[in-house]
Coordinates of C-alpha atoms in Angstrom, one line a residue:
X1 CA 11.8 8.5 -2.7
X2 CA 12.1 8.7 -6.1
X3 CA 10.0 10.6 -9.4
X4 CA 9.0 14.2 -9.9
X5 CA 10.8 15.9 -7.3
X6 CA 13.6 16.7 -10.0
X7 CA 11.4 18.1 -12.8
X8 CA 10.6 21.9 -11.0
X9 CA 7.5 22.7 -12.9
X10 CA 5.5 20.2 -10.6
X11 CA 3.9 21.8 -8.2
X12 CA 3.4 20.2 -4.8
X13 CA 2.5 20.6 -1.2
X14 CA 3.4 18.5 1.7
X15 CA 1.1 15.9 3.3
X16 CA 1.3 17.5 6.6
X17 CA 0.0 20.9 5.5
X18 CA -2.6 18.7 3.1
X19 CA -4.0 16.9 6.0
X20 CA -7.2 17.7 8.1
X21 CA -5.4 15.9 10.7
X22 CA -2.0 14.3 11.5
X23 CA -1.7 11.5 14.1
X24 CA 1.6 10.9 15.9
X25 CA 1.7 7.1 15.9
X26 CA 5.4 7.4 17.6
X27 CA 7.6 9.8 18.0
X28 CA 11.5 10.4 17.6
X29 CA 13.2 9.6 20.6
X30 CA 17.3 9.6 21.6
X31 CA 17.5 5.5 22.4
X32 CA 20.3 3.2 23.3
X33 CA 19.3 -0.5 22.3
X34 CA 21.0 -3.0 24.5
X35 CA 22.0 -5.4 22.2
X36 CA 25.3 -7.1 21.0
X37 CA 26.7 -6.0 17.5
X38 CA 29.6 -7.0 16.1
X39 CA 31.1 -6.1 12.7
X40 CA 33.6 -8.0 10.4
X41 CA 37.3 -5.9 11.1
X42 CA 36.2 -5.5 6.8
X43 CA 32.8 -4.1 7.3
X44 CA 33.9 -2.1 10.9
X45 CA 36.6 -0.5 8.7
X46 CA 34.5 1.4 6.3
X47 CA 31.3 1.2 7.9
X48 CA 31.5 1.1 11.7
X49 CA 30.0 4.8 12.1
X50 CA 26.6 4.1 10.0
X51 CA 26.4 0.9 12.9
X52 CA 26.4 2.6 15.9
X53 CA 24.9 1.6 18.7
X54 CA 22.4 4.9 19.6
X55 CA 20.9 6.9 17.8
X56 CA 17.4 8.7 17.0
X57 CA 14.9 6.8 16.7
X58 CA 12.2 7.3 13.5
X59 CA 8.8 8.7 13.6
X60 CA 5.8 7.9 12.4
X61 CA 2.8 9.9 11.9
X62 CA -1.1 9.4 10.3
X63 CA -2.9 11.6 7.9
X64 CA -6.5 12.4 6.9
X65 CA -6.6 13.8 4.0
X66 CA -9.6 15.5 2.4
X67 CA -11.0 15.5 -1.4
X68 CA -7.4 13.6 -2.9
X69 CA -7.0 11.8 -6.0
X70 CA -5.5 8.8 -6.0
X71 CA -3.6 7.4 -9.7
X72 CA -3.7 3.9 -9.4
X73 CA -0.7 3.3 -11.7
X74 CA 1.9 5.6 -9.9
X75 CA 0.0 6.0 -6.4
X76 CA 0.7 9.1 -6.2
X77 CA -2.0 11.4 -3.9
X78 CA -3.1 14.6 -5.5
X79 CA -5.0 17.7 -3.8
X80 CA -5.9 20.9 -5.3
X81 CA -3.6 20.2 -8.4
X82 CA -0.6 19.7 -5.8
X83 CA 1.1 16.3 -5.5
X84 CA 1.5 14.9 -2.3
X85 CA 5.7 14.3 -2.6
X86 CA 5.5 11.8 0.7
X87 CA 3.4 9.7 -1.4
X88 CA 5.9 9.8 -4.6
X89 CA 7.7 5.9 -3.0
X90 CA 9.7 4.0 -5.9
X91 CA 7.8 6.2 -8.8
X92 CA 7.7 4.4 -11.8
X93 CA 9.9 6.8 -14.3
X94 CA 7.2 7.0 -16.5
X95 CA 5.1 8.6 -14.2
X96 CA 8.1 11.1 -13.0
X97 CA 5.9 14.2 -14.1
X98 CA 2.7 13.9 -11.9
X99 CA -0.6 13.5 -13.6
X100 CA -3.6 15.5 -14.0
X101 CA -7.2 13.9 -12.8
X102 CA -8.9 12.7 -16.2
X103 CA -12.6 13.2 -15.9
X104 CA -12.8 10.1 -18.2
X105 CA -10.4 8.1 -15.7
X106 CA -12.2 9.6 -12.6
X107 CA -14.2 7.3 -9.8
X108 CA -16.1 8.9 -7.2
X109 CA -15.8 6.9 -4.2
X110 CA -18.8 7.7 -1.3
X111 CA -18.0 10.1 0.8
X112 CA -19.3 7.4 3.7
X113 CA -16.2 5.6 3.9
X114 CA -12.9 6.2 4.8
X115 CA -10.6 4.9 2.7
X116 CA -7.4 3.4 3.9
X117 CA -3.8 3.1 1.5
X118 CA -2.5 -0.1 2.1
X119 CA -0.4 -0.6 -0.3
X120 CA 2.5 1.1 -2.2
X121 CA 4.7 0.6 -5.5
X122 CA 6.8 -2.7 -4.0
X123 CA 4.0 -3.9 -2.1
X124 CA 4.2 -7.4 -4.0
X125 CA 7.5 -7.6 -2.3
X126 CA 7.9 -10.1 0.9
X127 CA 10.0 -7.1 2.7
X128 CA 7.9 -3.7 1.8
X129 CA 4.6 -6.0 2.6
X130 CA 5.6 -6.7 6.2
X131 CA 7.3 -3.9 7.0
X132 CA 5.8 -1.0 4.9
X133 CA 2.0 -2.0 4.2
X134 CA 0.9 -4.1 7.1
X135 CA 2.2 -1.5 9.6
X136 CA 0.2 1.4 7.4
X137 CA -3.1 -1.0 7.8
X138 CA -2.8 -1.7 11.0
X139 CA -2.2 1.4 12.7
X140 CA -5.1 3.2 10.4
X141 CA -7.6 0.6 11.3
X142 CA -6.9 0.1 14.8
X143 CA -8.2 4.2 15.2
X144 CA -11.1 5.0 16.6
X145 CA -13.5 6.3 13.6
X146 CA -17.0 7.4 12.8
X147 CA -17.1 6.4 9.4
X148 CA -16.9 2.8 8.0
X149 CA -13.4 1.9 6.2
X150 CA -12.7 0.7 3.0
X151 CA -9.0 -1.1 2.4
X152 CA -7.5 0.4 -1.3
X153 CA -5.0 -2.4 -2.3
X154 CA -4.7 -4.5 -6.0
X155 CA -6.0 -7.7 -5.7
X156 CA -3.8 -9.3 -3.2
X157 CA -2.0 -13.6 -3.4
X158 CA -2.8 -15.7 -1.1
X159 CA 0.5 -15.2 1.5
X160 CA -0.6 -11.8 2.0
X161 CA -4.6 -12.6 2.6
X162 CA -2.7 -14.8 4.8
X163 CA -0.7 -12.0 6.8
X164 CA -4.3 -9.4 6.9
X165 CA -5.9 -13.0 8.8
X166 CA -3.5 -12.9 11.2
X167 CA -4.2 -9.1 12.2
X168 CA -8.3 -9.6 12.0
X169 CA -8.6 -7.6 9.0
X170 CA -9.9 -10.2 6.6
X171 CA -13.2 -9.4 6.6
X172 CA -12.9 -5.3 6.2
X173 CA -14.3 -4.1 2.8
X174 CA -11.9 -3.6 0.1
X175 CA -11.4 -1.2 -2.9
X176 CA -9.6 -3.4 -5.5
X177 CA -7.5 -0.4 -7.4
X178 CA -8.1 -0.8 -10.9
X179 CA -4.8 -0.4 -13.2
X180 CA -5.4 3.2 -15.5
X181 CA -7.9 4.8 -13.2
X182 CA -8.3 8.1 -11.1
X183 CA -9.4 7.8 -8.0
X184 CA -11.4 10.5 -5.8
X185 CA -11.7 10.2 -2.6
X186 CA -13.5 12.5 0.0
X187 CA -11.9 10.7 3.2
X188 CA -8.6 8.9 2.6
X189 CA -6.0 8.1 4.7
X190 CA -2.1 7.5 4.7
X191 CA 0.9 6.4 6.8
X192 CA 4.7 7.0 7.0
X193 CA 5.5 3.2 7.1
X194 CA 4.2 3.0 2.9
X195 CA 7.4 4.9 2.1
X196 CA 11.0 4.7 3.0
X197 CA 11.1 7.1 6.1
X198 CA 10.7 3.8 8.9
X199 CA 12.7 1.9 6.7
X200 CA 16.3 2.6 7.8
X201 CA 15.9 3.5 11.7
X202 CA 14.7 2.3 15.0
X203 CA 10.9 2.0 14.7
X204 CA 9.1 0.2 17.5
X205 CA 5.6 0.9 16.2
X206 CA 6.4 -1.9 12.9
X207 CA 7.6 -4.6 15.9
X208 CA 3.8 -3.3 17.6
X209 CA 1.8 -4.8 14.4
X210 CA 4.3 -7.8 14.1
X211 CA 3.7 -8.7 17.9
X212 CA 0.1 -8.1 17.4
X213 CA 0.3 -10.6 14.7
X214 CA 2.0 -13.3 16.6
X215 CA -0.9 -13.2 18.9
X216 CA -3.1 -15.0 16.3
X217 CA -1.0 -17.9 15.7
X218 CA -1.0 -21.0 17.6
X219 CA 2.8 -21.4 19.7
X220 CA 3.7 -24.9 18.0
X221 CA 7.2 -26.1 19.3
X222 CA 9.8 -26.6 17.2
X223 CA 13.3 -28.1 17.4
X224 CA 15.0 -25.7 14.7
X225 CA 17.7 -23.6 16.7
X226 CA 19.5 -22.0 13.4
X227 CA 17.8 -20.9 10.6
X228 CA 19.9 -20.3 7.4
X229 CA 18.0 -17.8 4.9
X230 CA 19.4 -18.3 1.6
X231 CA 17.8 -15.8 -0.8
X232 CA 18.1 -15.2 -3.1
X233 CA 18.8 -11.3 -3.8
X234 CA 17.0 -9.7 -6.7
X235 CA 18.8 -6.4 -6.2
X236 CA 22.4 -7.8 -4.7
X237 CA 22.7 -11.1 -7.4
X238 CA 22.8 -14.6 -7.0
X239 CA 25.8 -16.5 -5.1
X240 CA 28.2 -18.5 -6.7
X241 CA 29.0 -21.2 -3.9
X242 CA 25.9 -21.2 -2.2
X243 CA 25.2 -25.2 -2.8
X244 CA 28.5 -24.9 -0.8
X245 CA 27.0 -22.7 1.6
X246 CA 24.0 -24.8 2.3
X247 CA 26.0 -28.0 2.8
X248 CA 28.0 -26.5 5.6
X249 CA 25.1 -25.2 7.0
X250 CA 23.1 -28.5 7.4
X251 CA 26.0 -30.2 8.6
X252 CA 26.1 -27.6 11.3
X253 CA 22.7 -28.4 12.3
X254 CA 20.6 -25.4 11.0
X255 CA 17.8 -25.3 9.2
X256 CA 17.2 -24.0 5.5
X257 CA 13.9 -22.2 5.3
X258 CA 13.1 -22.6 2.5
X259 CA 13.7 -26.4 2.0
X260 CA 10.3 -26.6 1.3
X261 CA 7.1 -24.3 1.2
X262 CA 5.4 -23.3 4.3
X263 CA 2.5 -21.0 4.9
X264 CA 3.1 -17.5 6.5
X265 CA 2.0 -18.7 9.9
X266 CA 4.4 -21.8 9.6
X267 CA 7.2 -19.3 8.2
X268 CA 6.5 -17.0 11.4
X269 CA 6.6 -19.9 14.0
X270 CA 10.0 -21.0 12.8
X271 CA 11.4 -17.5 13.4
X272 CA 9.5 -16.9 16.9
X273 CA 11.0 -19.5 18.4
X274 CA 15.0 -19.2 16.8
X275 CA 17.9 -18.3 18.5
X276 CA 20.0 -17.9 15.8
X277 CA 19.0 -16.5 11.7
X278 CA 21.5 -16.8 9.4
X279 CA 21.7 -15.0 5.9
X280 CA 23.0 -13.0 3.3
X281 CA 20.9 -9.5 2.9
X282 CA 17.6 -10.8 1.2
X283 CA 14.0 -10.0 2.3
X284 CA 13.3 -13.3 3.8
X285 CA 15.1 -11.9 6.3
X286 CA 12.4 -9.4 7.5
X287 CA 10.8 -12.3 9.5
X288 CA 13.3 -11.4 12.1
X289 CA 10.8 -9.0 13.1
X290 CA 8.8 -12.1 14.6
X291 CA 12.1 -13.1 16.6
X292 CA 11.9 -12.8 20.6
X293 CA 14.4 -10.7 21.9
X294 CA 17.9 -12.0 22.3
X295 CA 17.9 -13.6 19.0
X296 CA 20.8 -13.4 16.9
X297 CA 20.8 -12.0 13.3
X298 CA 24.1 -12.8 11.7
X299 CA 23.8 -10.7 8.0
X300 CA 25.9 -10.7 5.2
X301 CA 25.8 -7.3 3.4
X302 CA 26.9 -6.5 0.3
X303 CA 28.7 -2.8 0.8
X304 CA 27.9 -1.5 -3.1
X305 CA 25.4 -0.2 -2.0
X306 CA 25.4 -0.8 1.6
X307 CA 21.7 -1.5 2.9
X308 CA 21.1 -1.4 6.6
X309 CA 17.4 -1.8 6.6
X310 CA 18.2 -5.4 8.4
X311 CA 20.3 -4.1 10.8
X312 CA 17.8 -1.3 12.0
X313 CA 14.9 -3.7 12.0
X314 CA 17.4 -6.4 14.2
X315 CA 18.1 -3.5 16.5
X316 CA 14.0 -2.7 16.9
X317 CA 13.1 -5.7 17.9
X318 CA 16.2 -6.0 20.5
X319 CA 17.8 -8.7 18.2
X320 CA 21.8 -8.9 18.3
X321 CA 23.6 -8.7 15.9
X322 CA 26.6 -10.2 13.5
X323 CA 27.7 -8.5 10.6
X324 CA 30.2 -9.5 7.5
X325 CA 30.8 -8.8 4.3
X326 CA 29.0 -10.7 1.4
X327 CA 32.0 -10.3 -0.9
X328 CA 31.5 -10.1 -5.2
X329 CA 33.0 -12.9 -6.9
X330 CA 36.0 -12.1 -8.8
X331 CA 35.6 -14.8 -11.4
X332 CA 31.9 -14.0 -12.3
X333 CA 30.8 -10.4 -12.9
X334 CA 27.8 -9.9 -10.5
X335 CA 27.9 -12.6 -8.6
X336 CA 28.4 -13.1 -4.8
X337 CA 30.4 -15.3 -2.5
X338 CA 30.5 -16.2 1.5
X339 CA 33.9 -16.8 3.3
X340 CA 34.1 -20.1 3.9
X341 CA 36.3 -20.0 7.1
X342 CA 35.0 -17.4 8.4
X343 CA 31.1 -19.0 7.9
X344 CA 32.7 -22.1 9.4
X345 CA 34.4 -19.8 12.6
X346 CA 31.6 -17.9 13.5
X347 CA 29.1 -21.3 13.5
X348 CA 32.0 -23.0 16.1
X349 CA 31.4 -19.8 17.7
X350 CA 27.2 -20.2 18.0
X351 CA 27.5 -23.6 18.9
X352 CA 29.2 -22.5 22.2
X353 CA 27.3 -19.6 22.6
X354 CA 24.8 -19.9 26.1
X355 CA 21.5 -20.5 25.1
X356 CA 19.4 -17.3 26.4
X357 CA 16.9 -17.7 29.3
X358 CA 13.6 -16.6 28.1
X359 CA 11.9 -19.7 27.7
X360 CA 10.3 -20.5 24.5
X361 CA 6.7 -20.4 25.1
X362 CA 4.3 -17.2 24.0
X363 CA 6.0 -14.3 25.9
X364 CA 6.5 -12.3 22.5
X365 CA 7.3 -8.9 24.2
X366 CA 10.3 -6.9 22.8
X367 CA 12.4 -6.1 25.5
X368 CA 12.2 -1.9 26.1
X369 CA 14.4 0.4 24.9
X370 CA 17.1 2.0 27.1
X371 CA 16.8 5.8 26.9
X372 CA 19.8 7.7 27.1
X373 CA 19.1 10.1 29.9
X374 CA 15.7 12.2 29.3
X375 CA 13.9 11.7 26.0
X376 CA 15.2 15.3 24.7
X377 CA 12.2 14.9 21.9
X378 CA 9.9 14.7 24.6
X379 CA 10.7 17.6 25.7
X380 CA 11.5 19.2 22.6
X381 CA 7.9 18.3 21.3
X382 CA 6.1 19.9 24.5
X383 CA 7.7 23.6 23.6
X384 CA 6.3 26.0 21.1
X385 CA 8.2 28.5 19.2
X386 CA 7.3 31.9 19.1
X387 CA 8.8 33.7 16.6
X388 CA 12.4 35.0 17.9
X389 CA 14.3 32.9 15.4
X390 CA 14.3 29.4 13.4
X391 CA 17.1 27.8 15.7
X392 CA 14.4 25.9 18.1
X393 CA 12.6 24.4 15.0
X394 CA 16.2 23.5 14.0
X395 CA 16.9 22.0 17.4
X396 CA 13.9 20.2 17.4
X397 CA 14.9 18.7 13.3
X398 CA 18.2 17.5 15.1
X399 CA 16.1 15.6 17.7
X400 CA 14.5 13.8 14.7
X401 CA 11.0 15.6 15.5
X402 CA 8.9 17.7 12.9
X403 CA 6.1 19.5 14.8
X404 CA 4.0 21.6 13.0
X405 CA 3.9 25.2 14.3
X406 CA 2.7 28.3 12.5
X407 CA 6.1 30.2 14.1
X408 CA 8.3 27.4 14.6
X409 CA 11.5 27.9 12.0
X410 CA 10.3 31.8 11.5
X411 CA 11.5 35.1 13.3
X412 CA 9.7 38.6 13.2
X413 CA 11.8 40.9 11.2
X414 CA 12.4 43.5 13.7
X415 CA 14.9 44.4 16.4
X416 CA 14.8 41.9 19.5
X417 CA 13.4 44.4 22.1
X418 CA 10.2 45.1 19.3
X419 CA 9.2 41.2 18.9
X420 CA 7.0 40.8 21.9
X421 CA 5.1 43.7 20.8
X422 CA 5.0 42.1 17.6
X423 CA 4.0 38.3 18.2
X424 CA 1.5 39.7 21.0
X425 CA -0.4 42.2 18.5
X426 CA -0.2 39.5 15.7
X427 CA -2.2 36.7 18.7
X428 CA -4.7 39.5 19.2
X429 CA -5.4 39.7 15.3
X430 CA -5.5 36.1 15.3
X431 CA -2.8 35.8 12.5
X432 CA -5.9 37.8 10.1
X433 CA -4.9 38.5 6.4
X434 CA -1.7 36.2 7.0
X435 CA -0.9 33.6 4.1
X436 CA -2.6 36.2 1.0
X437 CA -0.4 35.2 -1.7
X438 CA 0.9 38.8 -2.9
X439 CA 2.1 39.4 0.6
X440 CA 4.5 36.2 0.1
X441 CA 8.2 37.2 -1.3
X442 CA 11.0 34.9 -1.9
X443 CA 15.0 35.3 -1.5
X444 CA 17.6 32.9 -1.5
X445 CA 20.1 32.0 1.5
X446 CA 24.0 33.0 0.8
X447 CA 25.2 29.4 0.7
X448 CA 24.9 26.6 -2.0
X449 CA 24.3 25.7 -4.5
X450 CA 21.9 24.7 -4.2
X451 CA 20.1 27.7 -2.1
X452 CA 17.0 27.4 0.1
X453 CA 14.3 29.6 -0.8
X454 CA 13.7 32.2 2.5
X455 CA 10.4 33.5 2.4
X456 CA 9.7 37.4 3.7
X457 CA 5.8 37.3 4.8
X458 CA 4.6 41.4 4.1
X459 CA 2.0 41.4 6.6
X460 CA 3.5 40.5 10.1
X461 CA 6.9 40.7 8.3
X462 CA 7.8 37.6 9.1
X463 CA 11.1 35.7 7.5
X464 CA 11.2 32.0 7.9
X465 CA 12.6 29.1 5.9
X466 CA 10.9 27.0 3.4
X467 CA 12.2 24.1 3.4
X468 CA 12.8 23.5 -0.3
X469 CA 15.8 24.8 -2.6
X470 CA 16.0 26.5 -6.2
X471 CA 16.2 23.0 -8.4
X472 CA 13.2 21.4 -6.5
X473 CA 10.5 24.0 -7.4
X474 CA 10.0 27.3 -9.5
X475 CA 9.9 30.8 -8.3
X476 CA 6.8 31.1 -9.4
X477 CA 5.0 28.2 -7.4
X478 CA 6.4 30.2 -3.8
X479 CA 3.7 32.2 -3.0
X480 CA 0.8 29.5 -3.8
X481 CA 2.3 26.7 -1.8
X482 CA 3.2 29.0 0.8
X483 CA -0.1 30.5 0.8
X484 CA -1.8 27.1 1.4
X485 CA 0.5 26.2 4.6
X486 CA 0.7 29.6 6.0
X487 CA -3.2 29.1 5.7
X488 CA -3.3 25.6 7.2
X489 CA -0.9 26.6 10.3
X490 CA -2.9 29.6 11.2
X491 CA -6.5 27.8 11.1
X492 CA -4.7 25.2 13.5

């Protein structure tokens, strides 16, 4: 995420304690894929810890939000004057400063629909499209509602009118979001997938919508075995032998996808039925979420910067994978280059790799995860804290799981043997007068820079954490934003 985080005199308030509701569309989890990876010694050197084989999984939640304003240039979510940070993805940095609803900008949308966000600031791009938007649409209109929905996305190209057919969605009404306008909307909804916090971690719920989408294409057979995905890059560069490249790989016998132009259902039959994809870090890539389990992804990454998006979404799907170093070409500034011999090596080594024994036909089900031992989120996410201290809550952050809980990271400020007496007296009021804004009072914690702002609550004097430090919001802004959670966790 990216935008007005850095500028402190932006106030904001967290989606969660926005929303009316929050859906859990999947949970953290402790898995252990059962898949093959295997690094380069070059890339295993520096890198082999961010590969590792098991790991917490990523959540993903759903939010109904109430009375938000949507700006159609940044799409960023506003409530109450607050910005919604969650929804702050790949801000433009003109728009780093928020915005304030312009009565002259403003369209009233009926507060008979529910609106759904499908889209986000790189939705044009192949990647955040599949990955990012379709997930976010699909999951929000697969609910069960009592209101009619109404799909906000730009005006959308063929490809992806393409991917909504696949999923049934076609035919739902849309709100085509206008560029320079203010949207209000009484009922709008949001998911996790439209920014980056699925992108980089085990998330089974984006393979859910890409299975469900394979259901609505026809299984054609097809002889292509190896598929080589060229690129290019826009963010990486372009690579300097990779005429080379795609000679080699032809006389190898793979296939180049993009040899010529195919429509997405095409595209998503020739990665169904592949046992091996081949390519250097690009988002063609992502239609290795269409692959059956067992494929093989063989990436190669760039390590300035070192993106593992692939490798995560390989790993979701139950993929295995190869990775090796995409290396910058010394003789042009910016540009790329394979190793030759080790391109030529590692395809001697797929030609006498077994062929695996799921046959091709329609069986698109991703194999299941292996858990390591007892989902400790599970049972993480079925306990309540109750106000002795914030090292459960923390627990439960190091599990990967954020449930919200009025006492969950907050302690009663009293001596142990009082805090019964305490938290039972404070359940008999009902929580009453908690969350008043003069009762809220701020101090800082001992390390840093930069500190976290602890919050003292006067009433049930209560100290907790807040979650955000002194260069992401003023002094000043506390006791309103913590007035408007404390208020939302008590009412729920």
């Amino acid at each position: 995420m990216t935008g007005f985080d850095a500028d402190p005199a932006v106030r904001s308030c967290p989606i969660d304690a926005a929303a009316t509701a929050v859906r859990w569309i999947e949970t953290s989890r402790i898995v252990h894929v059962q898949t093959e990876t295997r690094l380069s010694d070059a890339l295993a050197r520096e890198h082999a810890i961010r590969f590792r084989t098991a790991e917490v999984s990523r959540s993903a939640r759903h939010y109904v939000l109430e009375n938000a304003i949507l700006d159609s240039d940044s799409l960023l979510l506003v409530q109450d004057g607050a910005v919604l940070p969650e929804t702050a993805y790949m801000l433009p940095p003109r728009h780093a400063g928020g915005f304030d609803a312009d009565p002259d900008r403003l369209i009233r949308v009926t507060a008979d629909e529910d609106i759904v966000i499908g889209c986000n600031n790189a939705s044009m791009g192949y990647q955040h499209w599949l990955a990012q938007c379709l997930p976010a649409i699909d999951w929000c209109l697969s609910r069960p509602r009592t209101r009619p929905a109404r799909l906000a996305v730009p005006t959308l190209p063929r490809w992806q009118e393409e991917t909504l057919e696949l999923l049934g969605y076609q035919d739902v009404p849309r709100l085509i979001l206008q560029p320079g306008r203010h949207y209000l909307f009484p009922h709008v909804e949001y998911c996790d997938f439209l920014n980056d916090s699925t992108m980089f971690g085990i998330c089974r719920s984006r393979i859910e919508t890409a299975r469900r989408m394979l259901a609505g294409i026809p299984f054609m057979p097809l002889p292509h075995r190896i598929l080589y995905v060229p690129g290019p890059s826009r963010v990486n560069g372009p690579i300097s032998n990779a005429a080379e490249v795609r000679d080699l790989m032809r006389q190898s016998g793979a296939f180049v996808v993009d040899d010529r132009p195919t429509h997405v259902a095409e595209r998503i039959n020739l990665f169904r039925q592949a046992d091996v994809v081949i390519g250097p870090h690009c988002a063609g890539l992502t239609d290795i979420m269409f692959c059956r389990p067992g494929t093989l992804l063989w990436e190669w990454v760039p390590t300035q910067p070192l993106n593992l998006s692939m490798n995560r979404l390989a790993r979701s799907a139950g993929l295995d994978y190869w990775g090796d170093v995409l290396g910058p070409d010394p003789a042009v500034p910016g540009r790329f280059l394979f190793d030759i011999p080790t391109l030529a090596c590692g395809l001697q080594q797929i030609a006498q790799r077994p062929r695996r024994k799921t046959p091709r036909g329609r069986d698109d089900r991703p194999a299941p995860l292996c858990l390591a031992g007892t989902p400790a989120d599970e049972i993480l996410f079925a306990f309540e804290s109750l106000g002795d201290n914030c090292e459960f809550g923390l627990v439960q952050r190091y599990c990967g799981i954020e449930p919200l809980g009025l006492l969950r990271l907050a302690g009663f400020h009293a001596p142990v043997e009082q805090r019964l007496s305490r938290l039972t007296e404070a359940l008999r009021r009902g929580f009453d007068g908690l969350g008043t804004p003069d009762t809220i009072k701020h101090f800082f914690t001992p390390h840093g820079p930069p500190r976290e702002f602890m919050i003292h609550e006067l009433v049930y004097d209560l100290h907790f954490h807040s979650g955000v430090h002194e260069d992401e919001i003023a002094p000043d802004a506390i006791p309103r934003r913590e007035s408007r959670r404390l208020t939302f966790l008590r009412r729920k």
